Structure formats: C-alpha cells, structure tokens
C-alpha cells in the first residue's frame, strides 16, 4: 500500500477504524476491553491491532464510519443514544480527539444511518447510507461543508452493508 492509500475496515464489528500516514485510528462501537471509554479516539498498532494510546475523547455516543479526506478525519456518528437520532458528519481533531459538527442531513420520515465513508482521489466524500424506513441502502455524495447527502442510487434490497472504500485506481468497493 502507498502511504497515501487510506482504507477503512471493521475489526470484528467492534470498532470503526481508518488508516492515515501509517497510523491506525479506532473508534470503539461497543465496550472493548483495554479502551477506557466508548468515546475514545484511539491509536492502534497496525501490525497487531492492539491499543497503543488514546488521543482523547469525543462526546459522541456512537461512530458508524470514518475516513480521511486529505489530512482531515471525518466521522459519521450520533450524539444521542436514541435510535431516532440522525447520524451527522463530524471532523475529528487529531490532537485532542474532540469533534466538530459539520452538519446533519435530516431526511423527513426516514432514519438514515451512514454505514460507510470513503473519499476518492479527487477528495470527493461518499457515504453508504442505510435507510431503515425504506429498508434499503444507497450511495450518496457528502458535502464536507454542511454534511448534506446527495443520493447517487440504490445499492440493493436489504443488503445491510458496512463500509466502503476506494482502491488505488478509484474503484469503489463495498
């Protein structure tokens, strides 16, 4: 892998992780032994996936997806524990681990959940979105200035996917 190649994966469906400049960042989705808190922004050893340090904490209750656009780390998550709370787009400060809200894309009569984030080589951010009200998933472009989602198209019926990523040739995998 090139140093600039960024990829996202789930480790045993326990943490959302992303790599940038050979540093593996993780956000636990559930209580994981060794992590002081679910809200930790952690750094893992890329060879062993063991916790090496924590950068700090977000105030988010859940982070569903993470990826870098350039050197900026974006995550999709929610601040509340309520399942009706929308996933929003946040920037993570790599020095403190804290988050800054970019925006939410409220979809009336729907409960969208962002299941994957990925950026292509031009820096365009994409999301795999699960719409529970419609029982479907779709691919969307994400506006990094305000978090708005623009649907590109449906990806299948009830596929319940997790994660998307671009390969070195800008092919999108999911």
mmCIF file of C-alpha atoms in Angstrom:
data_model
loop_
_atom_site.group_PDB
_atom_site.id
_atom_site.type_symbol
_atom_site.label_atom_id
_atom_site.label_comp_id
_atom_site.label_asym_id
_atom_site.label_seq_id
_atom_site.Cartn_x
_atom_site.Cartn_y
_atom_site.Cartn_z
ATOM 1 C CA UNK A 1 0.000 0.000 0.000
ATOM 2 C CA UNK A 2 1.141 3.504 -0.704
ATOM 3 C CA UNK A 3 1.409 5.770 2.307
ATOM 4 C CA UNK A 4 -1.355 7.929 0.815
ATOM 5 C CA UNK A 5 -3.728 4.995 0.368
ATOM 6 C CA UNK A 6 -6.408 5.192 3.011
ATOM 7 C CA UNK A 7 -8.711 2.324 3.821
ATOM 8 C CA UNK A 8 -11.480 1.671 6.290
ATOM 9 C CA UNK A 9 -12.455 -1.615 7.903
ATOM 10 C CA UNK A 10 -14.306 -3.022 10.850
ATOM 11 C CA UNK A 11 -12.404 -5.116 13.385
ATOM 12 C CA UNK A 12 -14.791 -7.864 14.477
ATOM 13 C CA UNK A 13 -17.627 -5.311 14.184
ATOM 14 C CA UNK A 14 -16.291 -3.847 17.435
ATOM 15 C CA UNK A 15 -14.566 -0.697 16.210
ATOM 16 C CA UNK A 16 -14.590 1.628 13.255
ATOM 17 C CA UNK A 17 -11.025 2.131 12.062
ATOM 18 C CA UNK A 18 -9.203 4.123 9.421
ATOM 19 C CA UNK A 19 -5.539 4.499 8.452
ATOM 20 C CA UNK A 20 -3.686 7.677 7.584
ATOM 21 C CA UNK A 21 0.083 8.017 7.122
ATOM 22 C CA UNK A 22 0.547 4.554 8.634
ATOM 23 C CA UNK A 23 -1.355 5.463 11.821
ATOM 24 C CA UNK A 24 -4.379 3.301 12.636
ATOM 25 C CA UNK A 25 -7.170 5.279 14.329
ATOM 26 C CA UNK A 26 -10.046 3.443 16.021
ATOM 27 C CA UNK A 27 -13.410 4.365 17.491
ATOM 28 C CA UNK A 28 -14.977 1.559 19.540
ATOM 29 C CA UNK A 29 -18.627 0.819 18.729
ATOM 30 C CA UNK A 30 -19.114 -1.228 21.896
ATOM 31 C CA UNK A 31 -17.263 -1.558 25.174
ATOM 32 C CA UNK A 32 -13.890 -3.092 24.308
ATOM 33 C CA UNK A 33 -11.505 -4.346 26.995
ATOM 34 C CA UNK A 34 -8.493 -2.059 27.202
ATOM 35 C CA UNK A 35 -10.344 1.026 25.973
ATOM 36 C CA UNK A 36 -11.092 3.430 28.813
ATOM 37 C CA UNK A 37 -14.304 4.622 27.096
ATOM 38 C CA UNK A 38 -16.511 4.085 24.042
ATOM 39 C CA UNK A 39 -15.817 7.718 23.188
ATOM 40 C CA UNK A 40 -12.043 7.304 22.901
ATOM 41 C CA UNK A 41 -10.181 8.311 19.779
ATOM 42 C CA UNK A 42 -7.576 5.580 19.931
ATOM 43 C CA UNK A 43 -4.405 4.693 18.074
ATOM 44 C CA UNK A 44 -3.807 1.003 17.413
ATOM 45 C CA UNK A 45 -0.685 -0.874 16.378
ATOM 46 C CA UNK A 46 -1.279 -1.612 12.650
ATOM 47 C CA UNK A 47 0.531 -4.967 12.928
ATOM 48 C CA UNK A 48 -1.357 -6.309 15.952
ATOM 49 C CA UNK A 49 -4.473 -4.074 16.235
ATOM 50 C CA UNK A 50 -3.641 -3.617 19.930
ATOM 51 C CA UNK A 51 -4.235 -0.289 21.650
ATOM 52 C CA UNK A 52 -1.079 1.823 21.838
ATOM 53 C CA UNK A 53 -2.534 5.145 23.010
ATOM 54 C CA UNK A 54 -5.585 7.360 23.081
ATOM 55 C CA UNK A 55 -5.687 10.832 21.570
ATOM 56 C CA UNK A 56 -8.703 11.994 23.550
ATOM 57 C CA UNK A 57 -12.450 11.618 23.610
ATOM 58 C CA UNK A 58 -15.382 12.666 21.505
ATOM 59 C CA UNK A 59 -18.749 13.395 23.048
ATOM 60 C CA UNK A 60 -20.424 11.100 20.509
ATOM 61 C CA UNK A 61 -22.356 8.064 21.675
ATOM 62 C CA UNK A 62 -21.619 6.096 18.507
ATOM 63 C CA UNK A 63 -19.364 6.413 15.468
ATOM 64 C CA UNK A 64 -20.534 4.413 12.466
ATOM 65 C CA UNK A 65 -17.892 5.259 9.856
ATOM 66 C CA UNK A 66 -14.588 7.102 9.495
ATOM 67 C CA UNK A 67 -12.282 8.160 6.678
ATOM 68 C CA UNK A 68 -9.764 10.823 5.754
ATOM 69 C CA UNK A 69 -10.163 13.473 3.064
ATOM 70 C CA UNK A 70 -6.606 14.648 2.680
ATOM 71 C CA UNK A 71 -5.367 15.012 6.262
ATOM 72 C CA UNK A 72 -8.824 15.741 7.722
ATOM 73 C CA UNK A 73 -10.523 12.899 9.584
ATOM 74 C CA UNK A 74 -14.299 12.758 9.086
ATOM 75 C CA UNK A 75 -16.618 10.502 11.035
ATOM 76 C CA UNK A 76 -20.323 9.758 10.824
ATOM 77 C CA UNK A 77 -21.920 9.354 14.201
ATOM 78 C CA UNK A 78 -24.557 10.487 16.621
ATOM 79 C CA UNK A 79 -24.561 12.424 19.828
ATOM 80 C CA UNK A 80 -27.581 10.739 21.443
ATOM 81 C CA UNK A 81 -28.354 7.171 22.406
ATOM 82 C CA UNK A 82 -31.798 7.413 20.855
ATOM 83 C CA UNK A 83 -32.195 5.331 17.667
ATOM 84 C CA UNK A 84 -34.164 8.192 16.101
ATOM 85 C CA UNK A 85 -31.108 10.460 16.388
ATOM 86 C CA UNK A 86 -29.681 11.151 12.937
ATOM 87 C CA UNK A 87 -26.130 10.303 12.003
ATOM 88 C CA UNK A 88 -24.214 13.523 11.424
ATOM 89 C CA UNK A 89 -20.865 14.346 9.854
ATOM 90 C CA UNK A 90 -18.074 15.482 12.186
ATOM 91 C CA UNK A 91 -14.398 16.435 11.879
ATOM 92 C CA UNK A 92 -12.096 14.890 14.491
ATOM 93 C CA UNK A 93 -9.216 16.902 15.927
ATOM 94 C CA UNK A 94 -6.221 14.543 15.817
ATOM 95 C CA UNK A 95 -4.521 16.402 18.689
ATOM 96 C CA UNK A 96 -7.394 16.281 21.203
ATOM 97 C CA UNK A 97 -9.739 13.602 19.828
ATOM 98 C CA UNK A 98 -12.621 16.058 20.075
ATOM 99 C CA UNK A 99 -15.203 16.535 17.346
ATOM 100 C CA UNK A 100 -16.631 19.491 15.436
ATOM 101 C CA UNK A 101 -20.080 19.150 13.898
ATOM 102 C CA UNK A 102 -20.046 19.676 10.137
ATOM 103 C CA UNK A 103 -23.770 19.059 9.729
ATOM 104 C CA UNK A 104 -26.665 16.639 9.571
ATOM 105 C CA UNK A 105 -28.854 15.796 6.625
ATOM 106 C CA UNK A 106 -32.344 15.318 8.055
ATOM 107 C CA UNK A 107 -34.492 13.163 5.807
ATOM 108 C CA UNK A 108 -38.164 13.559 6.687
ATOM 109 C CA UNK A 109 -39.978 10.336 7.684
ATOM 110 C CA UNK A 110 -36.733 8.436 7.402
ATOM 111 C CA UNK A 111 -33.985 7.194 9.715
ATOM 112 C CA UNK A 112 -30.783 7.212 7.662
ATOM 113 C CA UNK A 113 -27.678 5.633 9.133
ATOM 114 C CA UNK A 114 -24.318 6.200 7.491
ATOM 115 C CA UNK A 115 -22.675 2.764 7.309
ATOM 116 C CA UNK A 116 -19.540 3.713 5.397
ATOM 117 C CA UNK A 117 -17.489 6.731 4.336
ATOM 118 C CA UNK A 118 -14.840 6.870 1.617
ATOM 119 C CA UNK A 119 -13.081 9.570 -0.382
ATOM 120 C CA UNK A 120 -11.912 9.187 -3.955
ATOM 121 C CA UNK A 121 -8.598 10.544 -5.261
ATOM 122 C CA UNK A 122 -10.189 13.944 -6.000
ATOM 123 C CA UNK A 123 -11.269 14.328 -2.349
ATOM 124 C CA UNK A 124 -14.974 13.786 -3.006
ATOM 125 C CA UNK A 125 -16.569 12.137 0.019
ATOM 126 C CA UNK A 126 -19.121 9.334 -0.423
ATOM 127 C CA UNK A 127 -21.363 7.517 2.043
ATOM 128 C CA UNK A 128 -23.099 4.170 2.141
ATOM 129 C CA UNK A 129 -26.431 5.011 3.766
ATOM 130 C CA UNK A 130 -28.886 2.576 5.330
ATOM 131 C CA UNK A 131 -32.457 3.895 5.294
ATOM 132 C CA UNK A 132 -34.394 1.834 7.824
ATOM 133 C CA UNK A 133 -37.731 3.459 6.993
ATOM 134 C CA UNK A 134 -37.369 2.406 3.347
ATOM 135 C CA UNK A 135 -35.494 -0.841 4.156
ATOM 136 C CA UNK A 136 -32.859 -0.002 1.574
ATOM 137 C CA UNK A 137 -29.327 1.272 1.135
ATOM 138 C CA UNK A 138 -27.985 3.877 -1.230
ATOM 139 C CA UNK A 139 -24.731 5.508 -2.217
ATOM 140 C CA UNK A 140 -24.548 9.265 -1.677
ATOM 141 C CA UNK A 141 -22.108 12.121 -2.184
ATOM 142 C CA UNK A 142 -21.419 14.003 1.056
ATOM 143 C CA UNK A 143 -20.916 17.754 1.174
ATOM 144 C CA UNK A 144 -17.955 18.248 3.541
ATOM 145 C CA UNK A 145 -19.046 21.837 4.224
ATOM 146 C CA UNK A 146 -22.509 21.059 5.636
ATOM 147 C CA UNK A 147 -22.990 17.266 5.788
ATOM 148 C CA UNK A 148 -25.719 17.188 3.130
ATOM 149 C CA UNK A 149 -26.216 13.865 1.338
ATOM 150 C CA UNK A 150 -26.987 13.683 -2.378
ATOM 151 C CA UNK A 151 -28.262 10.256 -3.386
ATOM 152 C CA UNK A 152 -26.497 8.649 -6.335
ATOM 153 C CA UNK A 153 -28.566 5.483 -6.350
ATOM 154 C CA UNK A 154 -29.812 2.433 -4.531
ATOM 155 C CA UNK A 155 -27.275 -0.342 -3.912
ATOM 156 C CA UNK A 156 -29.624 -3.246 -3.238
ATOM 157 C CA UNK A 157 -32.516 -4.505 -1.199
ATOM 158 C CA UNK A 158 -31.759 -5.192 2.448
ATOM 159 C CA UNK A 159 -28.058 -5.819 1.847
ATOM 160 C CA UNK A 160 -27.200 -4.315 5.259
ATOM 161 C CA UNK A 161 -23.658 -3.404 4.230
ATOM 162 C CA UNK A 162 -20.931 -1.985 6.408
ATOM 163 C CA UNK A 163 -18.099 0.039 4.947
ATOM 164 C CA UNK A 164 -16.975 1.262 1.552
ATOM 165 C CA UNK A 165 -13.529 2.142 0.261
ATOM 166 C CA UNK A 166 -11.817 3.264 -2.918
ATOM 167 C CA UNK A 167 -8.926 1.254 -4.315
ATOM 168 C CA UNK A 168 -5.780 2.826 -5.777
ATOM 169 C CA UNK A 169 -7.483 3.018 -9.191
ATOM 170 C CA UNK A 170 -10.559 4.828 -7.729
ATOM 171 C CA UNK A 171 -12.738 1.725 -7.956
ATOM 172 C CA UNK A 172 -15.310 1.804 -5.148
ATOM 173 C CA UNK A 173 -15.574 -1.388 -3.098
ATOM 174 C CA UNK A 174 -18.254 -2.170 -0.540
#
